[in-house]
Amino acid sequence: FGKNNTGKTYMGYLIWGLGHEKTKYALDMEIDGNFRDKILKYLKEIAEKDNNNNDEESKLTLKNIEYGITDEYIKFIFNNPKLKIHINNGKINLNDVAIYKQDLSNYMMAYGISGLVIIIADLFFSKNNNKKSISDEILKLDTFIKLTLLDLSIKSKIKNTLFIPASKSGLVLVNKYLGKETVSSAFSDDDRESEPLPRPIIEFIHSLPTYSDNYSEEINENYKDIIELLQNNILNGKIAYNKTLNKISYQPKNNENISLPLQYSSSLVVESSPLILYLAYSNYIKKGTLLIIEEPEAHLHTDAQRIFARAVVHLINKGVYVLLITHSPDILQQVNNNMKLYYLKENMDKEDFKNY
């Protein structure tokens, strides 16, 4: 939340990258000896299959994990290896991160990590290693620690990321007329002189029905209540999707015989369509999804903004992480009201709460 041109979109892009599989190799972490020893003790117990610890001891809590935002991370986000943007002292701090021994053990097995016992033995129990070979093993182990902690602290919780940009209306309306290869070649990094679009925008375009196979005509029952809340109270109708014809249309509530293509529908309908398409007809949004929506208030009356905020609360309660980039105090107020209502419901007499 903030004034125009204060960096909200850039921050949204950077946060979007945390859930992307490829970005973990572009984040940096400084590992000192004490931190390494703490992790190594844990790894050694797993390597030796020491399962005698109780539940509390099998959890390692790290007070502060710090990742540096590298130039490579920024270039990946903005989809431009020639970009010269540097964030001085840009860091991501994670506090009180709980790493469970069982999760770490499963991670090692799932990724087929081998030779860990040998690495530990080389570092701590072999007297024949020279200084260089020990340094090589430390570097190898530090890389493993960096990637493992990132996976277990962030990647294990954020299953996928979706970014709905402020320019969503235009992109939705023109995406049918752009081939996927055209989008990739015209706006991605290649040998041409075209300016590449940021990666969140490219992936938004590719997630629309024209290019994605993750859609069906069956309504997603997991979000039926949210879909009905949005369609009945904001759209006064519904968004319909025909997969065979790759057709998205709007059907007014009082006359379902009318079916308007999006390009002939109101700006409110077009603005709302990406989120409703995701919720109703795709499998993109699930528990653990990080959903970032830029300027959700665009083309929405104040009442509609408050209803949208209620839908966001429902999404969060279903395990979806939602980040809003907004100028709307009405959306913030409604989210705050819902939080207060939850508190009152938990702490008031039922009859008093109903009257309230």
Coordinates of N, CA and C in Angstrom, one line a residue, residues 3-237:
K3 N 1.9 5.4 -2.2 CA 1.7 6.3 -3.3 C 2.2 5.7 -4.6
N4 N 1.9 6.5 -5.7 CA 2.4 6.0 -7.0 C 3.9 6.1 -7.1
N5 N 4.4 5.2 -7.9 CA 5.8 5.2 -8.3 C 6.8 5.2 -7.0
T6 N 6.4 4.3 -6.1 CA 7.2 4.2 -4.9 C 7.9 2.8 -4.8
G7 N 7.7 2.0 -5.9 CA 8.4 0.7 -5.9 C 7.6 -0.5 -5.6
K8 N 6.3 -0.3 -5.5 CA 5.4 -1.4 -5.1 C 5.4 -2.6 -6.1
T9 N 5.4 -2.2 -7.4 CA 5.4 -3.2 -8.4 C 6.7 -4.0 -8.4
Y10 N 7.9 -3.2 -8.3 CA 9.2 -3.9 -8.2 C 9.2 -4.9 -7.0
M11 N 8.7 -4.4 -5.9 CA 8.7 -5.3 -4.7 C 7.9 -6.5 -5.0
G12 N 6.7 -6.4 -5.7 CA 5.9 -7.5 -6.1 C 6.6 -8.5 -6.9
Y13 N 7.4 -8.0 -7.9 CA 8.2 -8.8 -8.8 C 9.2 -9.6 -8.0
L14 N 9.9 -9.0 -7.1 CA 10.9 -9.6 -6.3 C 10.4 -10.7 -5.4
I15 N 9.2 -10.4 -4.8 CA 8.5 -11.4 -3.9 C 8.0 -12.6 -4.8
W16 N 7.5 -12.3 -6.0 CA 7.0 -13.3 -6.9 C 8.2 -14.3 -7.2
G17 N 9.4 -13.8 -7.3 CA 10.5 -14.7 -7.6 C 10.8 -15.7 -6.5
L18 N 10.4 -15.4 -5.3 CA 10.7 -16.3 -4.2 C 10.1 -17.7 -4.4
G19 N 9.0 -17.7 -5.1 CA 8.3 -19.0 -5.3 C 8.6 -19.6 -6.6
H20 N 9.5 -19.1 -7.4 CA 9.9 -19.6 -8.7 C 11.1 -20.6 -8.5
E21 N 11.0 -21.8 -9.1 CA 12.0 -22.8 -8.9 C 13.4 -22.4 -9.3
K22 N 13.5 -21.6 -10.3 CA 14.8 -21.3 -10.8 C 15.6 -20.2 -10.1
T23 N 14.8 -19.4 -9.2 CA 15.5 -18.3 -8.6 C 16.4 -18.7 -7.4
K24 N 16.2 -19.9 -6.9 CA 17.0 -20.3 -5.7 C 18.5 -20.3 -6.0
Y25 N 18.9 -20.5 -7.2 CA 20.3 -20.5 -7.6 C 20.8 -19.1 -7.7
A26 N 19.9 -18.1 -7.7 CA 20.4 -16.7 -7.9 C 20.4 -15.9 -6.6
L27 N 20.0 -16.6 -5.5 CA 20.1 -15.9 -4.2 C 21.4 -16.3 -3.5
D28 N 21.9 -15.4 -2.7 CA 23.2 -15.6 -2.1 C 23.1 -15.8 -0.6
M29 N 23.9 -16.5 0.1 CA 23.9 -16.7 1.5 C 25.3 -16.8 2.0
E30 N 25.6 -16.0 3.1 CA 26.9 -16.1 3.7 C 26.8 -17.1 4.9
I31 N 27.6 -18.1 4.9 CA 27.5 -19.1 6.0 C 28.8 -19.1 6.8
D32 N 28.7 -18.7 8.1 CA 29.9 -18.7 8.9 C 30.1 -20.1 9.6
G33 N 31.2 -20.2 10.2 CA 31.6 -21.5 10.8 C 30.6 -22.0 11.9
N34 N 30.1 -21.1 12.7 CA 29.1 -21.5 13.8 C 27.8 -22.0 13.2
F35 N 27.4 -21.3 12.2 CA 26.1 -21.7 11.5 C 26.3 -23.0 10.8
R36 N 27.4 -23.2 10.1 CA 27.7 -24.5 9.5 C 27.8 -25.6 10.4
D37 N 28.4 -25.4 11.6 CA 28.5 -26.5 12.6 C 27.2 -26.9 13.1
K38 N 26.3 -25.9 13.3 CA 24.9 -26.2 13.8 C 24.2 -27.1 12.8
I39 N 24.3 -26.8 11.5 CA 23.6 -27.5 10.5 C 24.2 -28.9 10.3
L40 N 25.6 -28.9 10.4 CA 26.3 -30.2 10.2 C 25.9 -31.2 11.3
K41 N 25.8 -30.7 12.5 CA 25.4 -31.6 13.6 C 24.1 -32.3 13.2
Y42 N 23.2 -31.5 12.7 CA 21.9 -32.1 12.3 C 22.0 -33.1 11.2
L43 N 22.8 -32.7 10.2 CA 23.0 -33.6 9.0 C 23.7 -34.9 9.5
K44 N 24.6 -34.8 10.4 CA 25.3 -36.0 10.8 C 24.4 -36.9 11.5
E45 N 23.5 -36.4 12.3 CA 22.5 -37.2 13.0 C 21.6 -38.0 12.0
I46 N 21.2 -37.3 10.9 CA 20.4 -37.9 9.9 C 21.3 -39.0 9.2
A47 N 22.5 -38.6 8.8 CA 23.4 -39.6 8.1 C 23.6 -40.8 8.9
E48 N 23.7 -40.7 10.2 CA 23.9 -41.8 11.1 C 22.6 -42.5 11.5
K49 N 21.5 -42.0 11.0 CA 20.1 -42.5 11.3 C 19.8 -42.5 12.8
D50 N 20.2 -41.4 13.4 CA 19.9 -41.3 14.8 C 18.5 -40.8 15.0
N51 N 17.6 -41.7 15.3 CA 16.2 -41.4 15.5 C 15.7 -41.5 16.9
N52 N 16.7 -41.3 17.9 CA 16.3 -41.4 19.3 C 15.9 -40.1 19.9
N53 N 16.0 -39.0 19.2 CA 15.7 -37.7 19.8 C 14.1 -37.6 19.9
N54 N 13.7 -36.9 20.9 CA 12.2 -36.6 21.0 C 11.8 -35.6 20.0
D55 N 10.5 -35.3 19.9 CA 10.0 -34.4 18.9 C 10.6 -33.0 19.0
E56 N 10.8 -32.5 20.2 CA 11.3 -31.1 20.3 C 12.7 -31.1 19.9
E57 N 13.5 -32.1 20.1 CA 14.9 -32.1 19.8 C 15.1 -32.3 18.3
S58 N 14.1 -32.9 17.6 CA 14.2 -33.2 16.2 C 13.9 -32.0 15.3
K59 N 13.7 -30.8 16.0 CA 13.4 -29.6 15.3 C 14.5 -28.6 15.6
L60 N 15.0 -28.0 14.5 CA 16.1 -27.0 14.6 C 15.5 -25.7 14.2
T61 N 15.5 -24.7 15.2 CA 15.0 -23.4 14.9 C 16.1 -22.4 14.7
L62 N 16.1 -21.8 13.5 CA 17.1 -20.9 13.1 C 16.5 -19.4 13.3
K63 N 17.2 -18.6 14.1 CA 16.7 -17.3 14.5 C 16.7 -16.4 13.3
N64 N 17.7 -16.5 12.4 CA 17.8 -15.6 11.3 C 18.5 -16.2 10.1
I65 N 17.8 -16.3 9.0 CA 18.4 -16.8 7.8 C 18.4 -15.6 6.8
E66 N 19.5 -15.2 6.3 CA 19.6 -14.0 5.4 C 20.1 -14.4 4.0
Y67 N 19.3 -14.1 3.1 CA 19.7 -14.3 1.6 C 19.9 -12.9 1.0
G68 N 20.9 -12.8 0.2 CA 21.2 -11.6 -0.5 C 20.6 -11.6 -1.9
I69 N 20.0 -10.5 -2.3 CA 19.4 -10.4 -3.7 C 20.5 -10.0 -4.6
T70 N 20.9 -11.0 -5.5 CA 22.0 -10.8 -6.4 C 21.6 -10.1 -7.7
D71 N 22.5 -9.6 -8.5 CA 22.2 -9.1 -9.8 C 21.6 -10.1 -10.7
E72 N 22.0 -11.4 -10.5 CA 21.5 -12.5 -11.3 C 20.0 -12.7 -11.0
Y73 N 19.6 -12.5 -9.8 CA 18.2 -12.6 -9.4 C 17.4 -11.6 -10.1
I74 N 17.9 -10.3 -10.0 CA 17.1 -9.2 -10.7 C 17.0 -9.4 -12.2
K75 N 18.1 -9.9 -12.8 CA 18.1 -10.1 -14.3 C 17.1 -11.2 -14.6
F76 N 17.0 -12.2 -13.8 CA 16.0 -13.3 -14.0 C 14.6 -12.7 -13.9
I77 N 14.3 -12.0 -12.9 CA 13.0 -11.4 -12.7 C 12.6 -10.5 -13.8
F78 N 13.5 -9.7 -14.3 CA 13.1 -8.7 -15.4 C 13.4 -9.3 -16.7
N79 N 13.9 -10.6 -16.7 CA 14.0 -11.3 -18.0 C 14.9 -10.7 -19.0
N80 N 16.0 -10.1 -18.4 CA 16.9 -9.4 -19.3 C 18.4 -9.5 -18.7
P81 N 19.2 -10.4 -19.3 CA 20.5 -10.5 -18.8 C 21.4 -9.3 -19.0
K82 N 21.0 -8.3 -19.8 CA 21.8 -7.1 -20.1 C 21.4 -6.0 -19.1
L83 N 20.4 -6.2 -18.3 CA 19.9 -5.2 -17.4 C 21.0 -4.8 -16.3
K84 N 21.1 -3.6 -16.1 CA 22.1 -3.1 -15.1 C 21.4 -2.4 -14.0
I85 N 20.8 -3.2 -13.1 CA 20.1 -2.7 -11.9 C 20.7 -3.4 -10.7
H86 N 21.2 -2.6 -9.7 CA 21.8 -3.2 -8.6 C 21.1 -2.7 -7.3
I87 N 20.7 -3.6 -6.4 CA 20.1 -3.2 -5.1 C 21.1 -3.3 -4.1
N88 N 21.6 -2.2 -3.6 CA 22.6 -2.2 -2.5 C 22.0 -2.7 -1.2
N89 N 22.7 -3.7 -0.7 CA 22.3 -4.4 0.6 C 20.9 -4.9 0.5
G90 N 20.5 -5.3 -0.7 CA 19.2 -6.0 -0.8 C 19.2 -7.4 -0.2
K91 N 18.4 -7.6 0.8 CA 18.4 -8.8 1.6 C 17.0 -9.3 1.8
I92 N 16.9 -10.6 2.0 CA 15.6 -11.3 2.4 C 15.9 -12.0 3.8
N93 N 15.3 -11.5 4.8 CA 15.5 -12.1 6.1 C 14.3 -12.9 6.6
L94 N 14.7 -14.1 7.0 CA 13.7 -15.1 7.5 C 14.0 -15.3 9.0
N95 N 13.0 -15.1 9.9 CA 13.2 -15.3 11.3 C 12.5 -16.5 11.9
D96 N 13.1 -17.1 12.9 CA 12.5 -18.2 13.6 C 12.0 -19.3 12.6
V97 N 12.9 -19.7 11.7 CA 12.6 -20.8 10.8 C 12.8 -22.2 11.4
A98 N 11.8 -23.0 11.4 CA 11.8 -24.3 12.0 C 12.2 -25.3 10.9
I99 N 13.3 -26.0 11.1 CA 13.7 -27.1 10.2 C 13.5 -28.4 10.9
Y100 N 12.7 -29.3 10.4 CA 12.4 -30.6 11.1 C 13.3 -31.6 10.5
K101 N 13.8 -32.5 11.4 CA 14.7 -33.5 10.9 C 14.1 -34.4 9.9
Q102 N 12.8 -34.8 10.1 CA 12.1 -35.7 9.2 C 12.0 -35.0 7.8
D103 N 11.7 -33.7 7.8 CA 11.6 -33.0 6.5 C 13.0 -33.0 5.8
L104 N 14.0 -32.8 6.5 CA 15.4 -32.7 6.0 C 15.8 -34.1 5.4
S105 N 15.4 -35.1 6.2 CA 15.7 -36.5 5.8 C 15.0 -36.8 4.5
N106 N 13.7 -36.4 4.4 CA 12.9 -36.7 3.2 C 13.4 -35.9 2.0
Y107 N 13.9 -34.7 2.3 CA 14.5 -33.9 1.2 C 15.7 -34.5 0.6
M108 N 16.5 -35.0 1.5 CA 17.8 -35.7 1.0 C 17.4 -36.9 0.2
M109 N 16.4 -37.7 0.6 CA 16.1 -38.9 -0.1 C 15.4 -38.5 -1.4
A110 N 14.5 -37.5 -1.4 CA 13.8 -37.2 -2.6 C 14.7 -36.6 -3.7
Y111 N 15.7 -35.9 -3.3 CA 16.6 -35.3 -4.3 C 17.9 -36.2 -4.6
G112 N 17.8 -37.4 -4.0 CA 18.9 -38.4 -4.2 C 20.3 -37.8 -3.8
I113 N 20.3 -37.1 -2.7 CA 21.6 -36.5 -2.3 C 22.5 -37.7 -1.7
S114 N 23.6 -37.9 -2.3 CA 24.5 -38.9 -1.9 C 25.8 -38.4 -1.5
G115 N 26.6 -39.1 -0.8 CA 28.0 -38.7 -0.4 C 28.0 -37.8 0.7
L116 N 26.8 -37.5 1.4 CA 26.8 -36.6 2.5 C 27.7 -37.1 3.7
V117 N 27.6 -38.4 4.0 CA 28.3 -38.9 5.1 C 29.8 -38.8 4.8
I118 N 30.2 -39.0 3.5 CA 31.6 -38.9 3.1 C 32.1 -37.5 3.3
I119 N 31.2 -36.5 2.9 CA 31.6 -35.1 3.0 C 31.9 -34.8 4.5
I120 N 30.9 -35.2 5.3 CA 31.1 -34.9 6.8 C 32.3 -35.6 7.3
A121 N 32.6 -36.8 6.9 CA 33.7 -37.5 7.4 C 35.0 -36.9 6.9
D122 N 35.0 -36.4 5.7 CA 36.2 -35.7 5.2 C 36.5 -34.4 5.9
L123 N 35.4 -33.7 6.3 CA 35.6 -32.4 7.0 C 36.1 -32.6 8.5
F124 N 35.5 -33.6 9.1 CA 35.7 -33.7 10.6 C 36.6 -34.8 11.0
F125 N 36.7 -35.9 10.3 CA 37.3 -37.1 10.8 C 38.5 -37.6 10.0
S126 N 38.8 -37.0 8.9 CA 39.9 -37.4 8.1 C 41.1 -36.5 8.4
K127 N 42.2 -37.0 8.7 CA 43.4 -36.2 9.0 C 44.3 -36.1 7.8
N128 N 43.9 -36.7 6.7 CA 44.8 -36.7 5.5 C 44.4 -35.6 4.5
N129 N 43.3 -34.9 4.7 CA 42.9 -33.9 3.7 C 43.8 -32.7 3.8
N130 N 44.2 -32.2 2.6 CA 45.0 -31.0 2.6 C 44.0 -29.8 2.6
K131 N 44.5 -28.6 2.8 CA 43.7 -27.4 3.0 C 42.8 -27.2 1.8
K132 N 43.3 -27.4 0.6 CA 42.5 -27.2 -0.6 C 41.3 -28.1 -0.7
S133 N 41.5 -29.4 -0.5 CA 40.4 -30.3 -0.6 C 39.3 -30.1 0.5
I134 N 39.7 -29.6 1.7 CA 38.8 -29.3 2.7 C 37.9 -28.1 2.3
S135 N 38.6 -27.1 1.7 CA 37.9 -25.9 1.2 C 36.9 -26.3 0.1
D136 N 37.2 -27.2 -0.8 CA 36.3 -27.7 -1.8 C 35.1 -28.3 -1.2
E137 N 35.3 -29.1 -0.2 CA 34.2 -29.8 0.5 C 33.3 -28.8 1.2
I138 N 33.9 -27.8 1.8 CA 33.1 -26.8 2.5 C 32.3 -26.0 1.5
L139 N 32.8 -25.7 0.4 CA 32.1 -25.0 -0.7 C 30.9 -25.8 -1.1
K140 N 31.2 -27.1 -1.3 CA 30.1 -28.1 -1.8 C 29.0 -28.2 -0.7
L141 N 29.4 -28.2 0.5 CA 28.5 -28.4 1.6 C 27.7 -27.1 1.8
D142 N 28.4 -25.9 1.7 CA 27.7 -24.7 1.9 C 26.6 -24.5 0.8
T143 N 26.9 -24.9 -0.4 CA 25.9 -24.8 -1.5 C 24.7 -25.7 -1.2
F144 N 25.0 -26.9 -0.7 CA 23.9 -27.8 -0.3 C 23.0 -27.1 0.9
I145 N 23.7 -26.6 1.9 CA 23.0 -25.9 3.0 C 22.1 -24.8 2.5
K146 N 22.7 -23.9 1.6 CA 21.9 -22.8 1.1 C 20.7 -23.2 0.4
L147 N 20.8 -24.2 -0.5 CA 19.7 -24.6 -1.3 C 18.7 -25.4 -0.5
T148 N 19.1 -26.2 0.5 CA 18.3 -27.0 1.3 C 17.4 -26.1 2.2
L149 N 18.1 -25.1 2.9 CA 17.3 -24.2 3.8 C 16.3 -23.4 3.0
L150 N 16.7 -22.9 1.8 CA 15.7 -22.2 1.0 C 14.5 -23.0 0.6
D151 N 14.8 -24.3 0.2 CA 13.7 -25.2 -0.2 C 12.8 -25.4 1.0
L152 N 13.4 -25.7 2.2 CA 12.6 -26.1 3.4 C 11.9 -24.9 4.0
S153 N 12.4 -23.7 3.9 CA 11.8 -22.6 4.5 C 10.8 -21.8 3.7
I154 N 11.1 -21.8 2.3 CA 10.2 -21.0 1.4 C 9.6 -21.9 0.4
K155 N 10.4 -22.7 -0.3 CA 9.9 -23.4 -1.5 C 8.9 -24.5 -1.1
S156 N 9.1 -25.1 0.1 CA 8.2 -26.1 0.6 C 6.8 -25.6 1.0
K157 N 6.7 -24.3 1.2 CA 5.5 -23.6 1.6 C 4.8 -23.0 0.4
I158 N 5.6 -22.3 -0.4 CA 5.0 -21.7 -1.6 C 5.1 -22.7 -2.8
K159 N 3.9 -23.2 -3.1 CA 3.9 -24.3 -4.2 C 4.0 -23.7 -5.6
N160 N 3.5 -22.6 -5.8 CA 3.6 -21.9 -7.1 C 3.2 -20.4 -6.9
T161 N 3.6 -19.6 -7.9 CA 3.3 -18.2 -7.8 C 2.5 -17.7 -9.0
L162 N 1.6 -16.8 -8.8 CA 0.8 -16.2 -9.9 C 0.9 -14.7 -9.7
F163 N 1.1 -14.0 -10.7 CA 1.1 -12.5 -10.7 C 0.1 -12.0 -11.6
I164 N -0.9 -11.3 -11.1 CA -2.0 -10.7 -12.0 C -1.6 -9.2 -12.0
P165 N -1.1 -8.7 -13.2 CA -0.6 -7.3 -13.3 C -1.7 -6.3 -13.4
A166 N -1.3 -5.0 -13.2 CA -2.2 -3.9 -13.4 C -2.7 -3.8 -14.8
S167 N -1.9 -4.3 -15.8 CA -2.3 -4.3 -17.2 C -3.1 -5.5 -17.6
K168 N -3.8 -6.1 -16.7 CA -4.5 -7.4 -16.9 C -5.5 -7.3 -18.0
S169 N -6.3 -6.2 -18.0 CA -7.4 -6.0 -19.0 C -6.9 -6.1 -20.4
G170 N -5.9 -5.3 -20.7 CA -5.3 -5.3 -22.1 C -4.7 -6.6 -22.5
L171 N -4.0 -7.3 -21.5 CA -3.4 -8.5 -21.9 C -4.5 -9.6 -22.1
V172 N -5.5 -9.6 -21.3 CA -6.6 -10.6 -21.5 C -7.3 -10.4 -22.8
L173 N -7.5 -9.1 -23.2 CA -8.2 -8.9 -24.5 C -7.4 -9.2 -25.7
V174 N -6.1 -9.0 -25.7 CA -5.3 -9.2 -26.9 C -4.6 -10.6 -26.9
N175 N -4.7 -11.4 -25.8 CA -3.9 -12.6 -25.8 C -4.4 -13.6 -26.8
K176 N -5.6 -13.6 -27.2 CA -6.1 -14.5 -28.3 C -5.5 -14.3 -29.6
Y177 N -5.0 -13.0 -29.8 CA -4.5 -12.7 -31.1 C -3.0 -12.7 -31.2
L178 N -2.4 -13.2 -30.1 CA -1.0 -13.4 -30.1 C -0.7 -14.9 -29.9
G179 N 0.1 -15.4 -30.8 CA 0.6 -16.8 -30.6 C 1.6 -16.9 -29.5
K180 N 1.6 -18.0 -28.8 CA 2.6 -18.2 -27.7 C 4.0 -17.9 -28.1
E181 N 4.3 -18.4 -29.3 CA 5.7 -18.3 -29.8 C 6.0 -16.8 -30.1
T182 N 4.9 -16.1 -30.6 CA 5.1 -14.7 -30.8 C 5.4 -13.9 -29.5
V183 N 4.7 -14.2 -28.5 CA 4.9 -13.6 -27.2 C 6.3 -13.9 -26.7
S184 N 6.7 -15.1 -26.8 CA 8.0 -15.5 -26.3 C 9.1 -14.8 -27.1
S185 N 9.0 -14.8 -28.4 CA 10.1 -14.3 -29.2 C 10.1 -12.8 -29.2
A186 N 8.9 -12.1 -29.1 CA 8.9 -10.7 -29.2 C 9.2 -10.0 -27.9
F187 N 8.9 -10.7 -26.8 CA 9.1 -10.0 -25.5 C 10.0 -10.7 -24.5
S188 N 10.6 -11.9 -24.9 CA 11.5 -12.5 -24.1 C 12.9 -12.2 -24.6
D189 N 13.9 -12.6 -23.8 CA 15.3 -12.3 -24.2 C 15.7 -13.2 -25.4
D190 N 16.1 -12.6 -26.4 CA 16.7 -13.3 -27.6 C 17.7 -12.4 -28.3
D191 N 18.0 -12.7 -29.5 CA 19.0 -11.9 -30.2 C 18.5 -10.6 -30.8
R192 N 17.2 -10.5 -30.7 CA 16.6 -9.3 -31.3 C 16.8 -8.1 -30.4
E193 N 16.4 -6.9 -30.9 CA 16.6 -5.7 -30.2 C 15.4 -5.3 -29.4
S194 N 14.4 -6.2 -29.4 CA 13.1 -5.9 -28.7 C 13.4 -5.8 -27.2
E195 N 12.5 -5.0 -26.5 CA 12.6 -4.9 -25.0 C 11.9 -6.0 -24.4
P196 N 12.5 -6.9 -23.6 CA 11.8 -8.0 -23.0 C 10.8 -7.6 -21.9
L197 N 9.7 -8.3 -21.8 CA 8.8 -8.0 -20.7 C 9.3 -8.7 -19.4
P198 N 9.0 -8.2 -18.2 CA 9.4 -8.9 -17.0 C 8.8 -10.3 -17.0
R199 N 9.5 -11.2 -16.4 CA 9.1 -12.6 -16.4 C 7.7 -12.8 -15.7
P200 N 7.3 -12.1 -14.7 CA 5.9 -12.3 -14.2 C 4.9 -12.0 -15.2
I201 N 5.1 -10.9 -16.0 CA 4.1 -10.6 -17.1 C 4.1 -11.7 -18.1
I202 N 5.2 -12.2 -18.6 CA 5.3 -13.3 -19.6 C 4.5 -14.5 -19.0
E203 N 4.8 -14.8 -17.8 CA 4.1 -16.0 -17.2 C 2.6 -15.8 -17.0
F204 N 2.2 -14.6 -16.7 CA 0.8 -14.3 -16.7 C 0.1 -14.6 -18.0
I205 N 0.7 -14.1 -19.1 CA 0.2 -14.3 -20.4 C 0.1 -15.8 -20.7
H206 N 1.1 -16.5 -20.4 CA 1.2 -17.9 -20.7 C 0.2 -18.7 -19.8
S207 N -0.3 -18.1 -18.7 CA -1.2 -18.8 -17.9 C -2.7 -18.6 -18.3
L208 N -2.9 -17.8 -19.3 CA -4.3 -17.6 -19.8 C -4.7 -18.7 -20.6
P209 N -6.1 -18.9 -20.8 CA -6.6 -20.1 -21.5 C -6.1 -20.3 -22.9
T210 N -5.7 -19.2 -23.6 CA -5.3 -19.4 -25.0 C -4.0 -20.2 -25.0
Y211 N -3.2 -20.2 -24.0 CA -1.9 -20.8 -24.1 C -1.7 -22.0 -23.1
S212 N -2.6 -22.1 -22.1 CA -2.4 -23.1 -21.1 C -3.4 -24.2 -21.2
D213 N -2.9 -25.4 -20.8 CA -3.8 -26.6 -20.8 C -4.4 -26.9 -19.4
N214 N -4.1 -26.0 -18.5 CA -4.6 -26.2 -17.1 C -6.0 -25.7 -16.9
Y215 N -6.8 -25.8 -17.9 CA -8.2 -25.3 -17.7 C -9.2 -26.4 -18.2
S216 N -10.4 -26.4 -17.6 CA -11.4 -27.3 -18.0 C -12.7 -26.5 -17.9
E217 N -13.8 -27.1 -18.4 CA -15.1 -26.4 -18.3 C -15.9 -26.7 -17.0
E218 N -15.3 -27.6 -16.2 CA -15.9 -27.9 -14.9 C -15.5 -26.9 -13.9
I219 N -16.5 -26.4 -13.1 CA -16.2 -25.5 -12.0 C -15.4 -26.2 -10.9
N220 N -14.4 -25.5 -10.5 CA -13.6 -26.0 -9.4 C -14.4 -25.9 -8.1
E221 N -14.7 -27.0 -7.5 CA -15.6 -27.1 -6.3 C -14.9 -26.5 -5.1
N222 N -13.5 -26.5 -5.1 CA -12.8 -26.0 -3.9 C -13.0 -24.5 -3.7
Y223 N -13.4 -23.8 -4.8 CA -13.5 -22.3 -4.6 C -14.9 -21.9 -5.0
K224 N -15.9 -22.8 -5.0 CA -17.2 -22.5 -5.5 C -17.8 -21.3 -4.7
D225 N -17.6 -21.3 -3.4 CA -18.2 -20.2 -2.6 C -17.6 -18.9 -2.9
I226 N -16.3 -18.8 -3.2 CA -15.6 -17.6 -3.5 C -16.1 -17.1 -4.9
I227 N -16.2 -18.1 -5.8 CA -16.6 -17.7 -7.2 C -18.0 -17.1 -7.2
E228 N -18.9 -17.7 -6.4 CA -20.3 -17.2 -6.3 C -20.4 -15.9 -5.6
L229 N -19.5 -15.7 -4.6 CA -19.4 -14.4 -3.9 C -19.1 -13.3 -4.9
L230 N -18.1 -13.5 -5.8 CA -17.6 -12.5 -6.7 C -18.6 -12.3 -7.8
Q231 N -19.1 -13.4 -8.4 CA -20.0 -13.3 -9.6 C -21.4 -12.7 -9.2
N232 N -21.9 -13.2 -8.0 CA -23.3 -12.7 -7.7 C -23.3 -11.3 -7.2
N233 N -22.2 -10.8 -6.5 CA -22.2 -9.5 -5.9 C -21.3 -8.5 -6.6
I234 N -20.5 -8.9 -7.5 CA -19.7 -7.9 -8.2 C -20.1 -7.9 -9.7
L235 N -20.1 -9.1 -10.3 CA -20.4 -9.1 -11.8 C -21.8 -9.1 -12.1
N236 N -22.7 -9.5 -11.1 CA -24.1 -9.7 -11.4 C -24.3 -10.6 -12.7
G237 N -23.5 -11.6 -12.7 CA -23.6 -12.5 -13.8 C -22.4 -13.5 -13.6

